[in-house]
Amino acid sequence: MLEVKELVTYHGSIRTIDSISFHVNTGEIVSIIGANGVGKSTLLGTLAGLYRPSQGEILLDGESIFSLPAYKIVRQGISLVPQGRQIFSSLSVRKNLVLGMYHNYQKTKKNLMKSKIDKMLEIFPSLKKHLNNMGGNLSGGEQQMLAIARGLMSDPKIILLDEPSIGLAPIIVREILEILQSVRDEFGMTVILVEQNVKAALKISDRAYIMDKGKFVLSGHSYELINNPMIQSTYLGLKT
Amino acid sequence: MPEQIVQFTITGILTGSIYALVAIGLVTFYNVTGILNLAQGDFVMLGGMIFVSIYKLGLPLLPAAVLSIILIAIIGIFIERTAIYTARNSPIIILISITVGLGIFLHGLALIIWGTSPQSTSSFIGSEPIRIYGAVLPPQGILVIISLLLLLLVLYIFFEKTILGTSLKACMINPEASQLVGINVRNMSMLSFTISAAIGAIGGIIVAPISGITYDMGLMLSVKGFMAMVIGGMTNVFGAVVGGLILGLFESFTAGMISTIYSDAISFVILILFLFLLPNGLFAKSKGKRV
Amino acid sequence: MGKSILEIDDLTKRFGGILAVNDISFNINEGEIVAVIGPNGAGKTTLFNMISNVIMPTQGEVRFKGEKISARKIHTLAKLGMTRTFQNLLIFENMSVLENVMLGTHIKLNTTILTAGFRLPSVKKDEEMSFYMASEALELVGLKSRMYERAETLPYGLQKLLEIARAIVSNPTLVLLDEPMAGLNDSEKNKITQVILNMRKKGYSFLFIEHDMRVVMEMADRIIVMDFGNKIAEGSPEEIQKDPKVIQAYLGEEVF
Amino acid sequence: MDIRKILYNGRWKSLMTMLALILIAPFLFSSSYLLTVLILIGIYSIVTLGLSLLTGYAGQLSLGQAGFFAIGAYTSGILTTAYGVSPWIAIIIAMIVTAIFAYLMGIPTLKLKEYFFSLATMAFNMIVFILIVGMYNFTGGAQGLIGIPKLSVINFPLEGLSYYFLVWSIVFVVTLFSMNIIQSHVGRILRGIHSSEIATSTQGINVAKYKLHIFVISAVFASLAGSLYAHFFNFISPFSFQVSVSIQFLIMLFVGGARSSWGAILGASIMTLLVELIDWIVSSFMNGGGELGLLIYGFMYILVLILMPSGLVSIITKVTDKLKTRFQTLFYKKEEVTIGEEHIGD
Amino acid sequence: GNTKSSSTVQNEPSNTNSSDSINIGVLVAETGASSSMGKPGSEAVKLIDDQLKKNGGMINGKKVEIHLQDFKSDDPTAILKLKDLISKEKIVAVVGATNLSASSAVSTEAEKNKIPMVSLASLPNGYGHYIFGVVQKDIVIQSVIVDYLKKNNIKSVAFMHARDGFGQNGLKSFQELGKENNIDVVAVENFEVLASDMTVQLTKIKAKNPDAIIVWTRPPASGVIAKNYKQLGLSIPMIQSHATANQTFLDQVGTDGEGQLVVGSKLNTINQFPDSKQIKISKDFSEAFSKKYNYEPNVFSGYAYDGVQLVLDAISKGNDTPEKIRDYFENGIHNYPGITGTISFSKDDHSQVAPDGLALFRIQNQKWTLVK
Ligand SMILES: Nc1ncnc2c1ncn2[C@@H]1O[C@H](COP(=O)(O)OP(=O)(O)OP(=O)(O)O)[C@@H](O)[C@H]1O
Ligand SMILES: Nc1ncnc2c1ncn2[C@@H]1O[C@H](COP(=O)(O)OP(=O)(O)OP(=O)(O)O)[C@@H](O)[C@H]1O
Ligand SMILES: [Mg+2]
Ligand SMILES: [Mg+2]
């Protein structure tokens, strides 16, 4: 459903994304793995429209979304949960959630909206008592949960998650990853996941790409990669 | 003496309401962009000028008022697209400076069109003052207060209860995240600028019969509006109104009870003292920033 | 184990109706690495903020090297030997990486506005010293090659390293690290772990919050577990790992 | 990597250029009118240099600089006219008075954040203005204070060219002083305060102290400029010290480039010259009145800001950098150093 | 280029040679705080300029040019502009500046450069060798008011003024005048020029029970006061200054101004006066002015007109250097029929202007009517 061809993005004069091509099928969970600074966030940011690519092609269901601004891309059904949370710090948690469905707010019925918020609170019970607390007052992990919840509120076709496990307790990480799987299974949502927690990421994803210096250097099914000795030594910290 | 006190109160509330009207406009744009629009007072001026001109052509009050508000809104859109939008990537402080330039431009324009003499109309609703305990309230004053309250109500509902209002606020808090949820941040800046320009026009229309409109009144109004806005905590429409009233009352009471020469100086001293007690203004919500 | 340098007594913090930290007490000894773990929203960061005087406790007190510090200004702590990093990064975005770390050397310098203005010889000496200290710290965390870049253009992971470098550059006695490893990849994590363990050998103490259990197990001499503002357990990594309360509240059945 | 490069980041080359310009300028502009404009630019530069430290670096947006400018001018003016104090001594006294004033005022005001600080400084400016108008027995009130003596050296009055050199040598010293501050640990502290006060104080830095010091220094600069202004025009009136003048100072700073001493001077020059240029164009070619000038001025003003969002100085830097890299790549690999001051042409 | 400090300029005959035209400088505040006075003045000057150009710009076979500069109501700018006029245009005389503080600022500069100056504000304390004025001293204008007060047996008044040079100076001179004429100033109130409400001041005045109120300011403030006065239901006489005597004010106050008093120029009701040489000049000027600008001239147009005409008069008598013009002013201007009053200069008085161009008006049916 998402097809990226020879994508190039610059930061100033540095070619941060250096001609990347890949594709993601509907209902897949795909992980992107790489060391710090190889350009993972930039790639997701480019897909979501935050950075302007300078070359290449991005097709969503066959239609080009290349170089569309971020707010239009969301309407096409791609939602990014950015690194560093980026919640609305001086709005209440509830308003943060409501804004998550901004782009189809008009079409959404009041009670549907309420039930959606309730659903998010079910997934992230620790947000419940903070519903009227300001986003910025939450703890780091709670903010991360809020960011993910906000991303899910828009019912995206594809959700891009940039290191969602940062700052979350191990038990929550596991829960979230399970939730991702279940959303995928239930609604056919497609997930692109950037993770440092490689083992966990590979465990839930169907396929993965390994990224280095702006390029994809390796790709394959997760079960293959997890047994790849190179991956094991570099990313899983296992001595082979 | 009690008669005087009532009079000072009325005067304070009236001048305060005008400051409040400017402050509301300032807050509306600030809430969305973080920009302090120092040309807000000039929108009041321009709105008033245009209104007086249309009104004097013979149009009835209401259509003349609506027409001038619409005109100012259009001018607002134009100005936002040319002066603010083109500079959108500049630091906030540059954008604030641009609004200063805008103010100069607008009052230069007004000077060319309307000259130096004040433009004014007669009171809309009769001129027989209303007596309260020996003090007088000009009927026009009632109109000022009513419009202020109405505007306050509308804006309060807009910002606090509608998604559009919330999304306007979101733009300032985090423009990047706003885009990510589908808000067109650029248009929001235009929308809010237009709204605040229109609020300015309302201010101008209301002031026209009271003190008349002069081309150079803008900066003074912006400054007073800014003070009101800060007292009220910067981001809060309700706070802006209370801030404006406090400022107006301060001024009239220090002038009335202490000294007219130093009334402003004294009220500024009180203002500063007040800021030390409430360093974030009256109705500041916590910024939601923690480390 | 050395003598105790940080003593925390009955520390409590309320935010309106939320009891973020409830009556926490513990000590840290010289040369010790202590970890604080616990579910999200347990009050760990709030605890750090109180220790480093960023916020005032509702109740209780903190003593550092025998001195009560709760009434002190934030900036006096660095001189006493306590520095910290932040969970939501607080780097100086408008500066280069090097300059960020050079600011961390402040307590070792004597430059004042007037000496700087007149460029007295001491200023130059200060600058040189600051430069070498900062480069060393950057070398230690592996950021030296990027020291002239603007800090905000660094990727998230490296910004974390930058904060760590800034916190250790002034040779403090105790460093508070709030989730130092979040966002780092495994090899960076290993590196930082080694850096910290080496520093411990030289007598530095650390108090850190972390959700990566592998790192916690490897680094910590002692672990304090918080939940809903309360201390629910304290002990050696082995003890904590087996503690059913901790498993239930925090770790889950399977440890990644 | 040479540590010198960080410390003496091309300072002397640009300072020498400045010195040369100072020496040449009056010979390029011969009329007493243009000389006056140059002197004014010098006086304003002293204010904007201080403002650059306070606002550009430390991030404290002061809307009250004209208040300190006024204290300088009026202390000088009153001491020399009413009490016969020597102008030189009056300048010094004015600076001390201002320093004390700024210090006392700074302690509480600097606790305020962002716009709240701006408001407090603005209120201060207004109070100063009101007091000048109100205390007319001392200050001459709204009519202004006349008969302020010229500065003189051993009975040789400084005016015209000699005053020009006096003002600009002071500008030179003030520039050097500011650059020394900026290119030092203190400069980093100021930028740190701008970025995050909490993060700065956790580095062991007494934020309040540095803010206060820099506030006092910028006030003293403004006061010095105010005294020079008074002794130059031999006349002052309160309207030269209104809040709008404070705003003008800020705008000069931002047009030039807030985070650079060169920007401060450049901004003062551009904005002052712009006004004169427009007046000249309007009066000689357009047969329009001052109101047309106002319109054009507002328009140019916006245009300049839109075109140069980080100040004129950044554009100059970009151009010279480009030329330099072109030049340098021919010979050796360029080493990227930008520390502290944004620099031009080093 | 050669450099001249202003001290060398001072010693240089800045007029004679260079160009063949004779240049006159005019400094007015077209913009800024004083523009409501400066603008009508500058338009009067432009009117003269037009008329001059119609005649080919020639007087006595010599080309005369008027150089008008806006000093933006900023006093140092006025000095700057004067320097510019002197060094660039080599002017022989300067007319200006609009307001008091600017006039006193430039007078020093004019004196230093030995350029005769015709001030458009009444300079209070002494004048230089080269400084003249076409504006009645405040005391002269206020004597019109005092006459009225005496006639109506009014002994206690309140004085209200703006916090500007005009207002502060007006207060000073009225206090002196009051003392001389046994009129008590029982209340003094002041206000910001741009203030939009004066109820507080008027309320305080009301409490002091004066028999009349004197107001020394210009529109819009004077209009606001007039309206507030009406609203508060005050009935004692209120007399406003000549700065208020213009159509703007009438428009602003509408029916609220009925019955209030204003000191004005005869220009205001030019047809209500019997013909005389002065009235004739005024009429011509008034008609030409209203034709060109669509509004009636006021006192400030009159001052500027008189100022420039005086210089032209000097030139037409063959005086084409600063020195000659100065000498002509001191010796040759006797009973000169200025629009705003009859002007007579002498060695001892460089700004004797009779109040005969002025009169006291009452607003009736939104029009000026002469108070007999
Ligand atoms: N605004 C910017 N300007 C210049 N360079 C940038 C900017 N943002 C990122 N970069 C550079 O682009 C490269 C890729 O950064 P990116 O944030 O995409 O890395 P990442 O793979 O997400 O790293 P991490 O795992 O640490 O989050 C880095 O070298 C970074 O320094
Ligand atoms: N200023 C505040 N106002 C209101 N609530 C607050 C404030 N600061 C913290 N809290 C609440 O206090 C609780 C503790 O927060 P804290 O940041 O200390 O948690 P934490 O243990 O660090 O969590 P995490 O692991 O997610 O970072 C949270 O529920 C948080 O929402
Ligand atoms: Mg990243
Ligand atoms: Mg935390």
mmCIF file of C-alpha atoms in Angstrom, chain D residues 155-318:
data_model
loop_
_atom_site.group_PDB
_atom_site.id
_atom_site.type_symbol
_atom_site.label_atom_id
_atom_site.label_comp_id
_atom_site.label_asym_id
_atom_site.label_seq_id
_atom_site.Cartn_x
_atom_site.Cartn_y
_atom_site.Cartn_z
ATOM 1 C CA ASN D 155 38.570 74.982 26.504
ATOM 2 C CA PHE D 156 38.446 73.456 23.087
ATOM 3 C CA PRO D 157 34.798 72.609 22.514
ATOM 4 C CA LEU D 158 34.080 69.245 20.939
ATOM 5 C CA GLU D 159 31.686 69.658 18.092
ATOM 6 C CA GLY D 160 31.374 68.503 14.548
ATOM 7 C CA LEU D 161 34.318 66.366 13.570
ATOM 8 C CA SER D 162 35.897 66.245 16.992
ATOM 9 C CA TYR D 163 32.616 65.123 18.517
ATOM 10 C CA TYR D 164 32.324 62.526 15.831
ATOM 11 C CA PHE D 165 35.678 61.094 16.803
ATOM 12 C CA LEU D 166 34.805 61.204 20.475
ATOM 13 C CA VAL D 167 31.560 59.308 19.940
ATOM 14 C CA TRP D 168 33.021 56.742 17.645
ATOM 15 C CA SER D 169 36.036 56.042 19.791
ATOM 16 C CA ILE D 170 33.578 55.329 22.568
ATOM 17 C CA VAL D 171 31.632 53.080 20.205
ATOM 18 C CA PHE D 172 34.873 51.303 19.427
ATOM 19 C CA VAL D 173 35.674 50.689 23.063
ATOM 20 C CA VAL D 174 32.129 49.590 23.811
ATOM 21 C CA THR D 175 32.228 47.202 20.868
ATOM 22 C CA LEU D 176 35.484 45.725 22.026
ATOM 23 C CA PHE D 177 34.119 45.349 25.518
ATOM 24 C CA SER D 178 30.946 43.637 24.320
ATOM 25 C CA MET D 179 32.811 41.341 22.006
ATOM 26 C CA ASN D 180 35.136 40.371 24.790
ATOM 27 C CA ILE D 181 32.152 39.435 26.876
ATOM 28 C CA ILE D 182 30.449 37.558 24.104
ATOM 29 C CA GLN D 183 33.504 35.592 23.153
ATOM 30 C CA SER D 184 34.080 34.298 26.607
ATOM 31 C CA HIS D 185 32.517 32.005 29.091
ATOM 32 C CA VAL D 186 30.151 34.808 30.075
ATOM 33 C CA GLY D 187 28.892 35.004 26.516
ATOM 34 C CA ARG D 188 28.005 31.337 26.660
ATOM 35 C CA ILE D 189 26.269 31.868 29.966
ATOM 36 C CA LEU D 190 24.142 34.596 28.440
ATOM 37 C CA ARG D 191 23.127 32.367 25.572
ATOM 38 C CA GLY D 192 22.478 29.579 28.018
ATOM 39 C CA ILE D 193 20.097 31.802 29.959
ATOM 40 C CA HIS D 194 18.327 32.559 26.709
ATOM 41 C CA SER D 195 17.914 28.892 25.950
ATOM 42 C CA SER D 196 16.932 27.538 29.357
ATOM 43 C CA GLU D 197 17.327 29.098 32.757
ATOM 44 C CA ILE D 198 16.858 25.838 34.583
ATOM 45 C CA ALA D 199 19.455 24.056 32.533
ATOM 46 C CA THR D 200 21.814 26.978 33.033
ATOM 47 C CA SER D 201 21.434 27.025 36.768
ATOM 48 C CA THR D 202 21.961 23.309 37.074
ATOM 49 C CA GLN D 203 25.400 23.937 35.591
ATOM 50 C CA GLY D 204 26.115 25.825 38.808
ATOM 51 C CA ILE D 205 25.528 29.209 37.244
ATOM 52 C CA ASN D 206 23.864 31.933 39.277
ATOM 53 C CA VAL D 207 21.439 33.005 36.602
ATOM 54 C CA ALA D 208 19.994 35.897 38.569
ATOM 55 C CA LYS D 209 23.425 37.378 39.110
ATOM 56 C CA TYR D 210 24.446 37.282 35.480
ATOM 57 C CA LYS D 211 21.132 38.633 34.315
ATOM 58 C CA LEU D 212 21.450 41.486 36.734
ATOM 59 C CA HIS D 213 25.009 42.273 35.723
ATOM 60 C CA ILE D 214 24.226 42.339 32.058
ATOM 61 C CA PHE D 215 21.134 44.422 32.711
ATOM 62 C CA VAL D 216 23.230 46.978 34.566
ATOM 63 C CA ILE D 217 25.850 47.030 31.830
ATOM 64 C CA SER D 218 23.304 47.569 29.086
ATOM 65 C CA ALA D 219 21.700 50.334 31.154
ATOM 66 C CA VAL D 220 25.044 52.014 31.688
ATOM 67 C CA PHE D 221 25.722 51.910 27.960
ATOM 68 C CA ALA D 222 22.352 53.517 27.315
ATOM 69 C CA SER D 223 23.072 56.138 29.949
ATOM 70 C CA LEU D 224 26.422 56.942 28.389
ATOM 71 C CA ALA D 225 24.747 57.304 25.024
ATOM 72 C CA GLY D 226 22.091 59.526 26.596
ATOM 73 C CA SER D 227 24.719 61.867 28.023
ATOM 74 C CA LEU D 228 26.503 62.068 24.690
ATOM 75 C CA TYR D 229 23.167 62.831 23.076
ATOM 76 C CA ALA D 230 22.438 65.635 25.518
ATOM 77 C CA HIS D 231 25.814 67.250 25.118
ATOM 78 C CA PHE D 232 25.601 66.941 21.382
ATOM 79 C CA PHE D 233 22.224 68.564 20.817
ATOM 80 C CA ASN D 234 22.629 70.837 23.832
ATOM 81 C CA PHE D 235 18.931 70.358 24.210
ATOM 82 C CA ILE D 236 16.736 67.497 25.337
ATOM 83 C CA SER D 237 13.028 67.040 25.647
ATOM 84 C CA PRO D 238 11.062 64.115 27.036
ATOM 85 C CA PHE D 239 9.705 63.048 23.663
ATOM 86 C CA SER D 240 13.073 61.643 22.690
ATOM 87 C CA PHE D 241 12.735 59.120 25.483
ATOM 88 C CA GLN D 242 9.353 57.546 24.995
ATOM 89 C CA VAL D 243 8.582 53.856 24.872
ATOM 90 C CA SER D 244 8.390 54.098 21.117
ATOM 91 C CA VAL D 245 12.063 55.024 21.175
ATOM 92 C CA SER D 246 12.791 51.879 23.161
ATOM 93 C CA ILE D 247 10.964 49.940 20.499
ATOM 94 C CA GLN D 248 13.033 51.699 17.855
ATOM 95 C CA PHE D 249 16.222 50.594 19.573
ATOM 96 C CA LEU D 250 15.017 47.016 19.566
ATOM 97 C CA ILE D 251 14.169 47.190 15.925
ATOM 98 C CA MET D 252 17.556 48.583 15.040
ATOM 99 C CA LEU D 253 19.018 45.645 16.855
ATOM 100 C CA PHE D 254 16.939 43.044 15.076
ATOM 101 C CA VAL D 255 17.374 44.538 11.668
ATOM 102 C CA GLY D 256 21.113 44.453 12.122
ATOM 103 C CA GLY D 257 21.242 41.088 13.811
ATOM 104 C CA ALA D 258 20.585 40.744 17.504
ATOM 105 C CA ARG D 259 23.325 38.288 18.220
ATOM 106 C CA SER D 260 26.239 40.221 17.015
ATOM 107 C CA SER D 261 27.968 43.423 17.952
ATOM 108 C CA TRP D 262 28.309 44.218 14.296
ATOM 109 C CA GLY D 263 24.624 43.674 13.883
ATOM 110 C CA ALA D 264 23.908 46.202 16.599
ATOM 111 C CA ILE D 265 25.982 48.857 14.873
ATOM 112 C CA LEU D 266 24.770 47.929 11.432
ATOM 113 C CA GLY D 267 21.141 48.083 12.542
ATOM 114 C CA ALA D 268 21.570 51.501 14.111
ATOM 115 C CA SER D 269 23.160 52.688 10.892
ATOM 116 C CA ILE D 270 20.630 51.193 8.521
ATOM 117 C CA MET D 271 17.582 52.373 10.396
ATOM 118 C CA THR D 272 18.930 55.880 10.890
ATOM 119 C CA LEU D 273 20.044 56.169 7.293
ATOM 120 C CA LEU D 274 16.791 54.699 6.037
ATOM 121 C CA VAL D 275 14.848 57.470 7.720
ATOM 122 C CA GLU D 276 17.080 60.134 6.236
ATOM 123 C CA LEU D 277 17.104 58.506 2.829
ATOM 124 C CA ILE D 278 13.336 58.330 2.667
ATOM 125 C CA ASP D 279 13.031 61.921 3.793
ATOM 126 C CA TRP D 280 15.428 62.925 1.078
ATOM 127 C CA ILE D 281 13.636 60.932 -1.612
ATOM 128 C CA VAL D 282 10.224 62.127 -0.549
ATOM 129 C CA SER D 283 11.215 65.765 -0.333
ATOM 130 C CA SER D 284 13.280 65.886 -3.486
ATOM 131 C CA PHE D 285 11.480 63.591 -5.889
ATOM 132 C CA MET D 286 7.972 62.906 -4.777
ATOM 133 C CA ASN D 287 6.714 66.265 -3.764
ATOM 134 C CA GLY D 288 4.912 64.481 -0.972
ATOM 135 C CA GLY D 289 4.674 65.388 2.633
ATOM 136 C CA GLY D 290 5.942 63.657 5.710
ATOM 137 C CA GLU D 291 2.952 61.335 5.711
ATOM 138 C CA LEU D 292 4.155 59.739 2.511
ATOM 139 C CA GLY D 293 7.523 59.300 4.157
ATOM 140 C CA LEU D 294 5.805 57.553 7.042
ATOM 141 C CA LEU D 295 4.079 55.189 4.664
ATOM 142 C CA ILE D 296 7.246 54.370 2.768
ATOM 143 C CA TYR D 297 9.149 54.027 5.980
ATOM 144 C CA GLY D 298 6.633 51.528 7.347
ATOM 145 C CA PHE D 299 6.769 49.632 4.109
ATOM 146 C CA MET D 300 10.560 49.530 3.866
ATOM 147 C CA TYR D 301 10.748 48.565 7.461
ATOM 148 C CA ILE D 302 8.549 45.523 6.903
ATOM 149 C CA LEU D 303 10.422 44.662 3.756
ATOM 150 C CA VAL D 304 13.793 44.808 5.454
ATOM 151 C CA LEU D 305 12.576 42.558 8.243
ATOM 152 C CA ILE D 306 11.024 40.051 5.874
ATOM 153 C CA LEU D 307 14.106 39.887 3.738
ATOM 154 C CA MET D 308 16.532 39.701 6.602
ATOM 155 C CA PRO D 309 14.973 37.638 9.327
ATOM 156 C CA SER D 310 18.206 37.035 11.151
ATOM 157 C CA GLY D 311 19.532 40.452 10.532
ATOM 158 C CA LEU D 312 21.617 42.096 7.931
ATOM 159 C CA VAL D 313 24.740 40.747 9.515
ATOM 160 C CA SER D 314 23.771 37.167 8.761
ATOM 161 C CA ILE D 315 23.392 37.949 5.103
ATOM 162 C CA ILE D 316 26.769 39.573 5.000
ATOM 163 C CA THR D 317 28.226 36.589 6.815
ATOM 164 C CA LYS D 318 26.642 34.223 4.348
#
